[in-house]
C-alpha positions as a LaTeX table, in Angstrom:
\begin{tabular}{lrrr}
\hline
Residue & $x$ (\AA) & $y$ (\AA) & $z$ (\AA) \\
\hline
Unk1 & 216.51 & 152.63 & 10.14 \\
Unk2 & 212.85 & 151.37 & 10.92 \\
Unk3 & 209.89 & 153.43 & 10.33 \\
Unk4 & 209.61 & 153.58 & 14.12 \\
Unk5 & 212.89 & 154.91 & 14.61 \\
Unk6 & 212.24 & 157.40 & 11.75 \\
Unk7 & 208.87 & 158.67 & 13.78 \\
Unk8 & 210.61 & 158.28 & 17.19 \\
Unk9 & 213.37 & 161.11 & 15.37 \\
Unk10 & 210.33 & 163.34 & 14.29 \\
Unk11 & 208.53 & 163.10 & 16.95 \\
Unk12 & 211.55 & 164.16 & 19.26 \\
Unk13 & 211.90 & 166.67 & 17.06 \\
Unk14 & 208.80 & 168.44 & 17.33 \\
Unk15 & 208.77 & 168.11 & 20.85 \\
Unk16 & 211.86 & 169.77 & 21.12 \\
Unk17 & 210.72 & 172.88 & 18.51 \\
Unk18 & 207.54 & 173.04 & 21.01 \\
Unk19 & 209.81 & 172.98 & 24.01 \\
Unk20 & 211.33 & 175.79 & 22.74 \\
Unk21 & 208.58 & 177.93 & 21.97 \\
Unk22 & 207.40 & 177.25 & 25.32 \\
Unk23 & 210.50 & 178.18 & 26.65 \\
Unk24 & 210.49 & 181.94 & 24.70 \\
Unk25 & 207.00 & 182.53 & 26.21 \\
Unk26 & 207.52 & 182.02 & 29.15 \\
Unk27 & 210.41 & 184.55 & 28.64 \\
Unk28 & 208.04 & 186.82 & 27.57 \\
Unk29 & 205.39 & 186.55 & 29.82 \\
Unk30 & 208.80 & 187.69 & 32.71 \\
Unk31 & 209.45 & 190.48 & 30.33 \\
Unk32 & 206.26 & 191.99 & 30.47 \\
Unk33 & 205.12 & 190.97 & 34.43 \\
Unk34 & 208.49 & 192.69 & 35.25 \\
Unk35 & 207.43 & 195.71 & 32.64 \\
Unk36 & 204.32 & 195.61 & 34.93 \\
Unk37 & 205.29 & 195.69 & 37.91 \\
Unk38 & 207.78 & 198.73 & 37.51 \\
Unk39 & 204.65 & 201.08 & 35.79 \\
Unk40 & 202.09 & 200.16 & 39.09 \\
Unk41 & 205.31 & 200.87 & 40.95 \\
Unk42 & 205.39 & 203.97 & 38.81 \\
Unk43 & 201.44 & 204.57 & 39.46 \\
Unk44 & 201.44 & 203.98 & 43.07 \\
Unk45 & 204.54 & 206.62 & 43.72 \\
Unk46 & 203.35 & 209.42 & 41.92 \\
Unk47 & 199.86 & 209.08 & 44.13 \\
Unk48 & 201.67 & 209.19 & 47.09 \\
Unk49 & 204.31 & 212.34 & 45.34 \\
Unk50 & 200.82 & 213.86 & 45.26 \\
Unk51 & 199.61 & 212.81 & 48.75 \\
Unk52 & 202.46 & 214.04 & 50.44 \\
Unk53 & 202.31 & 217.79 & 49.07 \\
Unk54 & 204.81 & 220.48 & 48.17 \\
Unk55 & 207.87 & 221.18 & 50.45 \\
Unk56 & 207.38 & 217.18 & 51.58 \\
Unk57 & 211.00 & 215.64 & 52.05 \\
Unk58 & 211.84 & 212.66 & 49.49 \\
Unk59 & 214.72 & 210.40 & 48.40 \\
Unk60 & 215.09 & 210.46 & 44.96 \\
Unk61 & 217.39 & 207.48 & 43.18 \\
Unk62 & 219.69 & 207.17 & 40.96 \\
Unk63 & 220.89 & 204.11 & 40.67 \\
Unk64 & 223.19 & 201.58 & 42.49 \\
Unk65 & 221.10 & 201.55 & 45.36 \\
Unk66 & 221.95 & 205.36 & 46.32 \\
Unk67 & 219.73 & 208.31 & 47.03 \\
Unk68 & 219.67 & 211.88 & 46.79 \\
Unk69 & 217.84 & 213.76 & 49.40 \\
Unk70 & 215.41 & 216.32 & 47.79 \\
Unk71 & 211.79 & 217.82 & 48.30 \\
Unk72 & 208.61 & 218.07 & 46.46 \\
Unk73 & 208.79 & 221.26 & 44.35 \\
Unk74 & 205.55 & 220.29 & 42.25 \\
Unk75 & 202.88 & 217.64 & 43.40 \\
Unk76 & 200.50 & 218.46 & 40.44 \\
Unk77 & 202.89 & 218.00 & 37.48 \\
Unk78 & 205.24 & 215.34 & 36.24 \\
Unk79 & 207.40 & 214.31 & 33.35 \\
Unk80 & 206.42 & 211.41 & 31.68 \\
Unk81 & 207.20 & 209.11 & 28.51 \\
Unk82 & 205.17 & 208.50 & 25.63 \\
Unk83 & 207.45 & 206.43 & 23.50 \\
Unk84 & 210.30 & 206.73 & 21.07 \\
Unk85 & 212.76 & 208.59 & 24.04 \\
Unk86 & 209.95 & 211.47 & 23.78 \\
Unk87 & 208.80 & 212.73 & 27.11 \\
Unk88 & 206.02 & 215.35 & 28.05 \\
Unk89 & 205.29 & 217.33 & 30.86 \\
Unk90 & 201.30 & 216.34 & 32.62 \\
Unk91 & 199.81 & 216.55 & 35.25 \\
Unk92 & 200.20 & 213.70 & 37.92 \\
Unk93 & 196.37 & 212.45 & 37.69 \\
Unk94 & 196.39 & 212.40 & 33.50 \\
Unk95 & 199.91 & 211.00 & 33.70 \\
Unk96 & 198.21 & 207.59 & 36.31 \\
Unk97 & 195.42 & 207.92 & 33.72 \\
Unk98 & 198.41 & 207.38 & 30.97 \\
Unk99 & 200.02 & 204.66 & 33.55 \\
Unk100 & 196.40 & 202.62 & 33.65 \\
Unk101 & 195.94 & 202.43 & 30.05 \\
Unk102 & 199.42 & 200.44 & 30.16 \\
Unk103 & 199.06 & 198.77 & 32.72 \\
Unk104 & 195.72 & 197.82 & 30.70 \\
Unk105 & 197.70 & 196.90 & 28.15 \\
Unk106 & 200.11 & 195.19 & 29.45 \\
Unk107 & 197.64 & 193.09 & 32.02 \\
Unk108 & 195.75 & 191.82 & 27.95 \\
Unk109 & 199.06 & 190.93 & 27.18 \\
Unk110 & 200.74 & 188.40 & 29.52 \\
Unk111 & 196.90 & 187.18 & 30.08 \\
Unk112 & 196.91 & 186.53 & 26.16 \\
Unk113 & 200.69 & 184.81 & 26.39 \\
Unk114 & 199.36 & 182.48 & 29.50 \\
Unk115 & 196.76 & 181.35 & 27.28 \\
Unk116 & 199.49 & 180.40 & 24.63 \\
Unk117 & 201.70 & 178.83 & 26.94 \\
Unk118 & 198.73 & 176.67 & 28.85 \\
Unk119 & 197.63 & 175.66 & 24.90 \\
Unk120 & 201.66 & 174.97 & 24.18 \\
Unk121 & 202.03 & 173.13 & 27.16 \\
Unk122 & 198.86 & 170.53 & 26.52 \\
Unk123 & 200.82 & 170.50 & 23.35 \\
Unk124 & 204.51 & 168.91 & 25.27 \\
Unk125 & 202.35 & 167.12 & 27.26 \\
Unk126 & 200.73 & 165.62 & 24.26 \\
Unk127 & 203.83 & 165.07 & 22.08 \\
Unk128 & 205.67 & 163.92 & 25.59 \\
Unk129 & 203.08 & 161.31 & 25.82 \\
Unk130 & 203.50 & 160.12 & 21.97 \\
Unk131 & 207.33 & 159.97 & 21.69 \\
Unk132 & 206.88 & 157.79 & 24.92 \\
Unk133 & 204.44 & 155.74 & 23.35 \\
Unk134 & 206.64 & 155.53 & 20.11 \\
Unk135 & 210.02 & 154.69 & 22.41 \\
Unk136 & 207.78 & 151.64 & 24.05 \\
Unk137 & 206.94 & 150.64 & 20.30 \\
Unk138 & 210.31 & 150.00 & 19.32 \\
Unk139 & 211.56 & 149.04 & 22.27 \\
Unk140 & 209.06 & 146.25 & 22.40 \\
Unk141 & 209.98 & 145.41 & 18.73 \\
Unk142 & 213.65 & 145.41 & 19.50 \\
Unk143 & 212.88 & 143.01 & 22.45 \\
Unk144 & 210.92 & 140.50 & 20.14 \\
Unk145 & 213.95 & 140.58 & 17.23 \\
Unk146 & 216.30 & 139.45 & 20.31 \\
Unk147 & 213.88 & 136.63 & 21.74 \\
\hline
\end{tabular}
């Protein structure tokens, strides 16, 4: 095996390890738009709970696509969790205060991880650009042995 061939193998190699890790964050960065979008769904229903008053008729789900009918007994108060299965009762506007600072959070977060996958992807494009440079090497070299 050549030198070439030896750097054409690394090189593929890397670009497949950077692939890969582009791949995961951009798993990620789902993960946590999808985490995003259910607390400003979150946010933007108990405003309206709120809105709409006690006594206000509401569907509440649970799950499979199926409703319950029910009404508002409280618009001032809610149930919410703080991590580790814990929940606590608060009141709706310090629970969308709770709700912002995540979606805060969250909004750093997936801005941080598109940063890492625009730097990973000049990265692929980089090493995408060398392994093709490499593969025209050898296969130039080949194509000289044969003449």
């Amino acid at each position: 095996m050549t030198a070439s061939e030896t750097e054409l193998r690394r090189a593929l190699s890397i670009l497949d390890q950077y692939r890969s890790q582009f791949d995961a964050l951009q798993r990620q960065e789902e993960l946590l738009t999808l985490s995003l979008e259910e607390l400003m769904r979150a946010r933007e229903t108990m405003s309206r709970y709120q809105q709409a008053g006690k006594g206000a008729p509401i569907l509440v789900p649970i799950g499979g696509n199926t409703f319950l009918f029910g009404q508002i007994a409280d618009e001032e108060r809610t149930i919410i969790g703080i991590g580790a299965d814990l929940l606590i009762e608060e009141t709706i506007p310090a629970a969308v205060e709770r709700l912002e600072g995540r979606v805060k959070s969250l909004q750093e977060a997936i801005g941080g991880l598109g940063q890492r996958i625009a730097e990973l992807d000049t990265r692929v494009r980089a090493q995408t650009d060398f392994v093709q440079g490499v593969y025209e090497q050898l296969a130039e070299q080949e194509g000289e042995k044969g003449a």
